[in-house]
mmCIF file of C-alpha atoms and ligand atoms in Angstrom:
data_model
loop_
_atom_site.group_PDB
_atom_site.id
_atom_site.type_symbol
_atom_site.label_atom_id
_atom_site.label_comp_id
_atom_site.label_asym_id
_atom_site.label_seq_id
_atom_site.Cartn_x
_atom_site.Cartn_y
_atom_site.Cartn_z
ATOM 1 C CA MET F 1 -10.520 -15.802 -18.521
ATOM 2 C CA GLN F 2 -12.755 -17.627 -16.023
ATOM 3 C CA LYS F 3 -12.915 -16.529 -12.379
ATOM 4 C CA GLN F 4 -12.499 -19.518 -10.064
ATOM 5 C CA THR F 5 -11.846 -19.965 -6.324
ATOM 6 C CA LEU F 6 -11.218 -17.106 -3.912
ATOM 7 C CA LEU F 7 -7.495 -17.149 -3.051
ATOM 8 C CA TYR F 8 -7.332 -14.207 -0.679
ATOM 9 C CA GLN F 9 -9.788 -11.797 0.912
ATOM 10 C CA GLY F 10 -8.189 -8.482 1.847
ATOM 11 C CA LYS F 11 -9.727 -5.357 3.407
ATOM 12 C CA ALA F 12 -10.520 -3.597 0.106
ATOM 13 C CA LYS F 13 -9.875 -6.327 -2.479
ATOM 14 C CA SER F 14 -10.447 -10.006 -3.202
ATOM 15 C CA VAL F 15 -8.106 -12.134 -5.307
ATOM 16 C CA TYR F 16 -9.478 -15.017 -7.422
ATOM 17 C CA GLN F 17 -7.697 -17.844 -9.215
ATOM 18 C CA THR F 18 -8.470 -18.031 -12.940
ATOM 19 C CA ASP F 19 -8.396 -20.977 -15.355
ATOM 20 C CA HIS F 20 -4.865 -19.831 -16.255
ATOM 21 C CA PRO F 21 -2.547 -21.067 -13.453
ATOM 22 C CA GLU F 22 -0.392 -17.933 -13.518
ATOM 23 C CA ARG F 23 -3.160 -15.297 -13.641
ATOM 24 C CA VAL F 24 -5.503 -13.940 -10.994
ATOM 25 C CA ILE F 25 -8.469 -11.594 -11.089
ATOM 26 C CA ILE F 26 -8.405 -8.840 -8.484
ATOM 27 C CA HIS F 27 -11.800 -7.465 -7.458
ATOM 28 C CA TYR F 28 -12.020 -3.985 -5.862
ATOM 29 C CA ASN F 29 -14.768 -3.551 -3.263
ATOM 30 C CA ASP F 30 -16.099 -0.442 -1.491
ATOM 31 C CA ASP F 31 -14.672 -1.081 1.980
ATOM 32 C CA ALA F 32 -12.651 1.699 3.539
ATOM 33 C CA THR F 33 -10.531 1.020 6.618
ATOM 34 C CA ALA F 34 -8.067 3.079 8.617
ATOM 35 C CA GLY F 35 -5.998 2.615 11.753
ATOM 36 C CA ASN F 36 -5.322 -1.073 11.016
ATOM 37 C CA GLY F 37 -9.055 -1.787 10.668
ATOM 38 C CA ALA F 38 -10.178 0.255 13.714
ATOM 39 C CA LYS F 39 -12.260 2.540 11.465
ATOM 40 C CA HIS F 40 -14.421 0.911 8.792
ATOM 41 C CA ASP F 41 -17.034 2.151 6.356
ATOM 42 C CA ILE F 42 -18.549 1.302 2.998
ATOM 43 C CA ILE F 43 -18.012 4.110 0.488
ATOM 44 C CA THR F 44 -20.238 3.521 -2.534
ATOM 45 C CA ASP F 45 -18.235 3.292 -5.796
ATOM 46 C CA LYS F 46 -14.793 3.644 -4.154
ATOM 47 C CA GLY F 47 -13.805 0.239 -5.571
ATOM 48 C CA ILE F 48 -14.780 1.305 -9.099
ATOM 49 C CA LEU F 49 -12.748 4.517 -8.841
ATOM 50 C CA ASN F 50 -9.672 2.773 -7.385
ATOM 51 C CA ASN F 51 -9.841 0.022 -10.014
ATOM 52 C CA HIS F 52 -9.827 2.641 -12.788
ATOM 53 C CA ILE F 53 -7.140 4.812 -11.164
ATOM 54 C CA SER F 54 -4.825 1.910 -10.343
ATOM 55 C CA ALA F 55 -5.224 0.416 -13.846
ATOM 56 C CA LEU F 56 -4.430 3.743 -15.475
ATOM 57 C CA LEU F 57 -1.303 4.212 -13.348
ATOM 58 C CA TYR F 58 -0.141 0.648 -13.985
ATOM 59 C CA GLU F 59 -0.621 1.107 -17.752
ATOM 60 C CA GLN F 60 1.758 4.075 -17.586
ATOM 61 C CA LEU F 61 4.289 2.157 -15.463
ATOM 62 C CA ASN F 62 4.145 -0.873 -17.799
ATOM 63 C CA GLN F 63 4.721 1.424 -20.789
ATOM 64 C CA ALA F 64 7.739 2.922 -19.012
ATOM 65 C CA GLY F 65 9.233 -0.589 -18.622
ATOM 66 C CA ILE F 66 8.632 -1.129 -14.902
ATOM 67 C CA PRO F 67 8.052 -4.848 -14.231
ATOM 68 C CA THR F 68 4.553 -5.156 -12.742
ATOM 69 C CA HIS F 69 1.876 -7.791 -12.107
ATOM 70 C CA PHE F 70 -0.733 -5.856 -14.118
ATOM 71 C CA HIS F 71 -2.186 -7.074 -17.432
ATOM 72 C CA GLN F 72 -5.465 -5.243 -18.004
ATOM 73 C CA ARG F 73 -8.616 -3.838 -16.458
ATOM 74 C CA LEU F 74 -11.458 -6.257 -17.223
ATOM 75 C CA ASN F 75 -14.507 -4.298 -16.072
ATOM 76 C CA GLU F 76 -15.673 -1.738 -13.515
ATOM 77 C CA ARG F 77 -14.320 -3.611 -10.519
ATOM 78 C CA GLU F 78 -11.868 -6.219 -11.788
ATOM 79 C CA GLN F 79 -8.425 -6.457 -13.291
ATOM 80 C CA LEU F 80 -6.316 -9.324 -14.634
ATOM 81 C CA CYS F 81 -2.891 -9.653 -13.024
ATOM 82 C CA ASP F 82 -0.032 -12.130 -12.739
ATOM 83 C CA LYS F 83 -0.241 -14.419 -9.741
ATOM 84 C CA VAL F 84 2.613 -13.424 -7.438
ATOM 85 C CA GLN F 85 3.849 -14.294 -4.003
ATOM 86 C CA ILE F 86 3.598 -11.017 -2.117
ATOM 87 C CA ILE F 87 6.770 -9.959 -0.285
ATOM 88 C CA PRO F 88 5.494 -9.060 3.223
ATOM 89 C CA LEU F 89 6.859 -5.521 3.148
ATOM 90 C CA GLU F 90 5.213 -2.144 2.637
ATOM 91 C CA VAL F 91 7.635 0.219 0.946
ATOM 92 C CA ILE F 92 6.802 3.840 1.728
ATOM 93 C CA THR F 93 8.238 6.770 -0.215
ATOM 94 C CA ARG F 94 7.965 10.282 1.178
ATOM 95 C CA ASN F 95 8.565 13.320 -1.011
ATOM 96 C CA ILE F 96 6.853 15.660 1.456
ATOM 97 C CA ILE F 97 6.467 14.971 5.167
ATOM 98 C CA ALA F 98 2.973 13.991 6.288
ATOM 99 C CA GLY F 99 1.019 11.432 8.292
ATOM 100 C CA SER F 100 2.787 9.074 10.671
ATOM 101 C CA MET F 101 6.249 10.489 9.959
ATOM 102 C CA ALA F 102 5.190 14.027 10.847
ATOM 103 C CA LYS F 103 3.673 12.722 14.081
ATOM 104 C CA ARG F 104 6.500 10.360 15.025
ATOM 105 C CA LEU F 105 9.432 12.734 14.436
ATOM 106 C CA GLY F 106 7.790 16.055 15.281
ATOM 107 C CA PHE F 107 7.868 17.471 11.749
ATOM 108 C CA GLU F 108 5.258 19.871 10.504
ATOM 109 C CA GLU F 109 3.065 18.281 7.821
ATOM 110 C CA GLY F 110 3.851 19.719 4.381
ATOM 111 C CA GLN F 111 7.591 20.269 4.949
ATOM 112 C CA GLU F 112 9.810 19.279 2.029
ATOM 113 C CA PRO F 113 12.848 17.298 3.202
ATOM 114 C CA PRO F 114 16.174 17.753 1.344
ATOM 115 C CA ASN F 115 16.171 14.035 0.525
ATOM 116 C CA THR F 116 13.527 11.505 -0.531
ATOM 117 C CA ILE F 117 12.699 9.237 2.412
ATOM 118 C CA PHE F 118 12.145 5.494 2.004
ATOM 119 C CA GLU F 119 10.682 3.395 4.810
ATOM 120 C CA LEU F 120 9.900 -0.295 5.232
ATOM 121 C CA CYS F 121 7.021 -1.719 7.240
ATOM 122 C CA TYR F 122 6.565 -5.408 7.991
ATOM 123 C CA LYS F 123 3.160 -6.509 6.658
ATOM 124 C CA ASN F 124 1.676 -8.127 9.727
ATOM 125 C CA ASP F 125 -1.781 -7.140 10.993
ATOM 126 C CA THR F 126 -1.248 -8.689 14.451
ATOM 127 C CA LEU F 127 1.837 -6.529 14.979
ATOM 128 C CA GLY F 128 0.187 -3.472 13.325
ATOM 129 C CA ASP F 129 2.573 -3.325 10.325
ATOM 130 C CA PRO F 130 5.585 -2.073 12.337
ATOM 131 C CA LEU F 131 8.266 0.169 10.858
ATOM 132 C CA ILE F 132 11.455 -1.872 10.323
ATOM 133 C CA ASN F 133 14.870 -1.449 8.699
ATOM 134 C CA ASP F 134 16.660 -3.543 6.058
ATOM 135 C CA ASP F 135 18.379 -5.763 8.647
ATOM 136 C CA HIS F 136 15.028 -6.547 10.279
ATOM 137 C CA ALA F 137 13.552 -7.407 6.857
ATOM 138 C CA VAL F 138 16.398 -9.858 6.181
ATOM 139 C CA ALA F 139 16.224 -11.337 9.707
ATOM 140 C CA LEU F 140 12.464 -11.824 9.215
ATOM 141 C CA LYS F 141 13.276 -13.590 5.904
ATOM 142 C CA ALA F 142 10.874 -11.145 4.214
ATOM 143 C CA ALA F 143 13.554 -10.369 1.591
ATOM 144 C CA THR F 144 17.289 -10.759 0.947
ATOM 145 C CA TYR F 145 19.639 -7.747 0.764
ATOM 146 C CA GLU F 146 19.843 -8.313 -3.003
ATOM 147 C CA GLN F 147 16.049 -8.277 -3.293
ATOM 148 C CA LEU F 148 15.937 -5.087 -1.195
ATOM 149 C CA ASP F 149 18.400 -3.438 -3.609
ATOM 150 C CA THR F 150 16.054 -4.287 -6.507
ATOM 151 C CA ILE F 151 13.021 -3.078 -4.541
ATOM 152 C CA TYR F 152 14.634 0.285 -3.706
ATOM 153 C CA GLU F 153 15.845 0.758 -7.287
ATOM 154 C CA LEU F 154 12.363 0.062 -8.690
ATOM 155 C CA THR F 155 10.716 2.224 -6.017
ATOM 156 C CA SER F 156 12.956 5.153 -6.904
ATOM 157 C CA GLN F 157 12.157 4.794 -10.630
ATOM 158 C CA ILE F 158 8.421 4.486 -9.899
ATOM 159 C CA ASN F 159 8.563 7.581 -7.676
ATOM 160 C CA GLN F 160 10.139 9.651 -10.467
ATOM 161 C CA LEU F 161 7.552 8.447 -12.987
ATOM 162 C CA LEU F 162 4.575 9.004 -10.684
ATOM 163 C CA VAL F 163 5.732 12.421 -9.427
ATOM 164 C CA ALA F 164 5.989 13.599 -13.064
ATOM 165 C CA LEU F 165 2.681 12.025 -14.069
ATOM 166 C CA PHE F 166 0.753 13.541 -11.175
ATOM 167 C CA ALA F 167 2.495 16.923 -11.629
ATOM 168 C CA ALA F 168 1.186 16.948 -15.216
ATOM 169 C CA CYS F 169 -2.286 16.516 -13.667
ATOM 170 C CA GLY F 170 -1.842 19.404 -11.225
ATOM 171 C CA VAL F 171 -1.357 17.036 -8.291
ATOM 172 C CA ARG F 172 1.500 16.723 -5.784
ATOM 173 C CA LEU F 173 2.508 13.171 -4.870
ATOM 174 C CA ILE F 174 3.243 13.629 -1.169
ATOM 175 C CA ASP F 175 3.884 10.014 -0.178
ATOM 176 C CA PHE F 176 2.772 6.520 -1.146
ATOM 177 C CA LYS F 177 3.007 2.843 -0.292
ATOM 178 C CA LEU F 178 4.115 0.110 -2.681
ATOM 179 C CA GLU F 179 4.121 -3.660 -2.452
ATOM 180 C CA PHE F 180 6.164 -6.084 -4.504
ATOM 181 C CA GLY F 181 5.696 -9.753 -5.365
ATOM 182 C CA ILE F 182 7.663 -12.590 -6.912
ATOM 183 C CA ASN F 183 6.204 -13.966 -10.149
ATOM 184 C CA SER F 184 6.360 -17.517 -11.507
ATOM 185 C CA GLN F 185 9.724 -16.779 -13.174
ATOM 186 C CA GLY F 186 11.166 -15.730 -9.806
ATOM 187 C CA ASN F 187 11.331 -12.037 -10.726
ATOM 188 C CA ILE F 188 10.393 -9.144 -8.455
ATOM 189 C CA VAL F 189 7.452 -7.192 -9.848
ATOM 190 C CA LEU F 190 5.346 -4.303 -8.569
ATOM 191 C CA ALA F 191 2.010 -5.590 -7.205
ATOM 192 C CA ASP F 192 -1.068 -4.367 -5.311
ATOM 193 C CA GLU F 193 -3.017 -1.194 -6.024
ATOM 194 C CA ILE F 194 -1.767 2.356 -6.452
ATOM 195 C CA SER F 195 -4.649 4.679 -5.693
ATOM 196 C CA PRO F 196 -5.725 7.537 -3.410
ATOM 197 C CA ASP F 197 -6.094 4.804 -0.757
ATOM 198 C CA THR F 198 -2.331 4.222 -0.886
ATOM 199 C CA CYS F 199 -0.990 7.657 -1.929
ATOM 200 C CA ARG F 200 -1.281 11.135 -0.430
ATOM 201 C CA LEU F 201 -2.283 13.448 -3.278
ATOM 202 C CA TRP F 202 -2.665 17.208 -2.841
ATOM 203 C CA ASP F 203 -3.949 19.656 -5.425
ATOM 204 C CA SER F 204 -0.906 21.633 -6.651
ATOM 205 C CA GLN F 205 -2.708 24.988 -6.402
ATOM 206 C CA SER F 206 -5.092 24.782 -3.463
ATOM 207 C CA GLN F 207 -3.191 22.024 -1.550
ATOM 208 C CA GLU F 208 -6.578 20.338 -1.045
ATOM 209 C CA LYS F 209 -6.246 16.704 0.005
ATOM 210 C CA LEU F 210 -7.560 14.362 -2.711
ATOM 211 C CA ASP F 211 -6.864 11.069 -0.934
ATOM 212 C CA LYS F 212 -7.855 8.758 1.904
ATOM 213 C CA ASP F 213 -6.955 11.361 4.545
ATOM 214 C CA ARG F 214 -10.461 12.739 3.839
ATOM 215 C CA PHE F 215 -11.772 9.505 5.398
ATOM 216 C CA ARG F 216 -9.042 9.018 8.027
ATOM 217 C CA ARG F 217 -9.482 12.578 9.323
ATOM 218 C CA ASN F 218 -13.219 13.121 8.595
ATOM 219 C CA LEU F 219 -12.425 16.223 6.539
ATOM 220 C CA ASP F 220 -15.252 18.610 5.627
ATOM 221 C CA GLY F 221 -15.799 19.699 2.019
ATOM 222 C CA LEU F 222 -15.307 17.234 -0.817
ATOM 223 C CA THR F 223 -16.536 13.722 -0.131
ATOM 224 C CA LEU F 224 -14.071 10.869 -0.555
ATOM 225 C CA THR F 225 -15.640 9.802 -3.851
ATOM 226 C CA GLN F 226 -15.643 13.382 -5.194
ATOM 227 C CA ALA F 227 -11.910 13.621 -4.430
ATOM 228 C CA TYR F 228 -11.144 10.223 -6.022
ATOM 229 C CA GLN F 229 -13.310 11.107 -9.054
ATOM 230 C CA GLU F 230 -11.290 14.314 -9.464
ATOM 231 C CA ILE F 231 -8.045 12.292 -9.509
ATOM 232 C CA LEU F 232 -9.508 9.875 -12.067
ATOM 233 C CA ASN F 233 -10.794 12.724 -14.302
ATOM 234 C CA ARG F 234 -7.378 14.383 -14.330
ATOM 235 C CA LEU F 235 -5.558 11.111 -15.066
ATOM 236 C CA GLN F 236 -7.983 10.366 -17.911
ATOM 237 C CA GLN F 237 -7.419 13.839 -19.367
ATOM 238 C CA PHE F 238 -3.652 13.255 -19.120
ATOM 239 C CA LYS F 239 -4.007 9.883 -20.903
ATOM 240 C CA GLU F 240 -5.984 11.480 -23.752
ATOM 241 C CA GLN F 241 -3.290 14.135 -24.226
ATOM 242 C CA VAL F 242 -0.274 11.767 -24.469
HETATM 243 N N1 LIG P 1 -0.157 3.619 3.441
HETATM 244 C C1 LIG P 1 -0.898 2.597 2.886
HETATM 245 N N2 LIG P 1 -1.187 1.500 3.650
HETATM 246 C C2 LIG P 1 -0.777 1.370 4.928
HETATM 247 C C3 LIG P 1 -0.030 2.423 5.504
HETATM 248 C C4 LIG P 1 0.265 3.526 4.739
HETATM 249 O O1 LIG P 1 -1.267 2.652 1.726
HETATM 250 O O2 LIG P 1 -1.069 0.340 5.566
HETATM 251 C C5 LIG P 1 0.170 4.803 2.625
HETATM 252 C C6 LIG P 1 -0.614 6.032 3.071
HETATM 253 O O3 LIG P 1 -1.792 6.177 2.305
HETATM 254 C C7 LIG P 1 0.347 7.155 2.781
HETATM 255 C C8 LIG P 1 1.729 6.515 2.962
HETATM 256 O O4 LIG P 1 1.526 5.122 2.827
HETATM 257 O O5 LIG P 1 0.221 7.573 1.442
HETATM 258 C C9 LIG P 1 2.384 6.842 4.278
HETATM 259 O O6 LIG P 1 1.496 6.531 5.317
HETATM 260 P P1 LIG P 1 1.838 6.859 6.847
HETATM 261 O O7 LIG P 1 3.007 6.048 7.258
HETATM 262 O O8 LIG P 1 1.947 8.322 7.013
HETATM 263 O O9 LIG P 1 0.658 6.252 7.661
HETATM 264 P P2 LIG P 1 -0.811 6.741 7.959
HETATM 265 O O10 LIG P 1 -0.738 8.198 8.288
HETATM 266 O O11 LIG P 1 -1.550 6.412 6.707
HETATM 267 O O12 LIG P 1 -1.191 5.879 9.094
#
């Protein structure tokens, strides 16, 4: 598959057209941003780690029958995916309360709610990705109610699969963000990366944070790459066992 023109340049990834009209190559770089781009740094090898982690998670989701954009990891920094039209929504799942929800609603971080919490944010950098509800998403023409039903159903299935997978690796999946796209057949598929940049992951025993909060909050101890490497090592061990 030949890499051609740059289609999209994101904060941590670039998307290239290939010689196949329905496939793109996604390249993971080492940029780390937080606070809607307010904090920025280059973290050597982060792109390599996230490419490996995301590919491994997508392989498991594909095997479980979740419709996704992912085909295969091509090399250290690139993966081959279906070309999709991204739905401009960030779908956040919270198993344990942390981050912006703890702050906004006065919860203590680490509390386990009786129910799983799903949130929608409108993907719009100028507006700072505001939290919205289903009616807003439909009014914005980001998705129809029917598409939202599919998105929530898939998100719930993905949450169950990922919680179990990470638990088998001694990791708690606290919360995470998903994005969906529409492929050339008009179907909704999971798209974008799933990595410690987009998930909160805590060690099941020590509760140590093994995710991007190390960067967001300048945590002492493990470096960001050491934490991400630990996640990758555990996922690779899990893959070898199954
Ligand atoms: N998240 C993300 N991209 C975003 C916002 C959030 O991947 O633009 C992920 C984040 O890593 C966490 C979850 O979504 O796993 C919930 O994030 P939260 O709303 O608490 O926001 P944050 O504290 O990251 O600002």
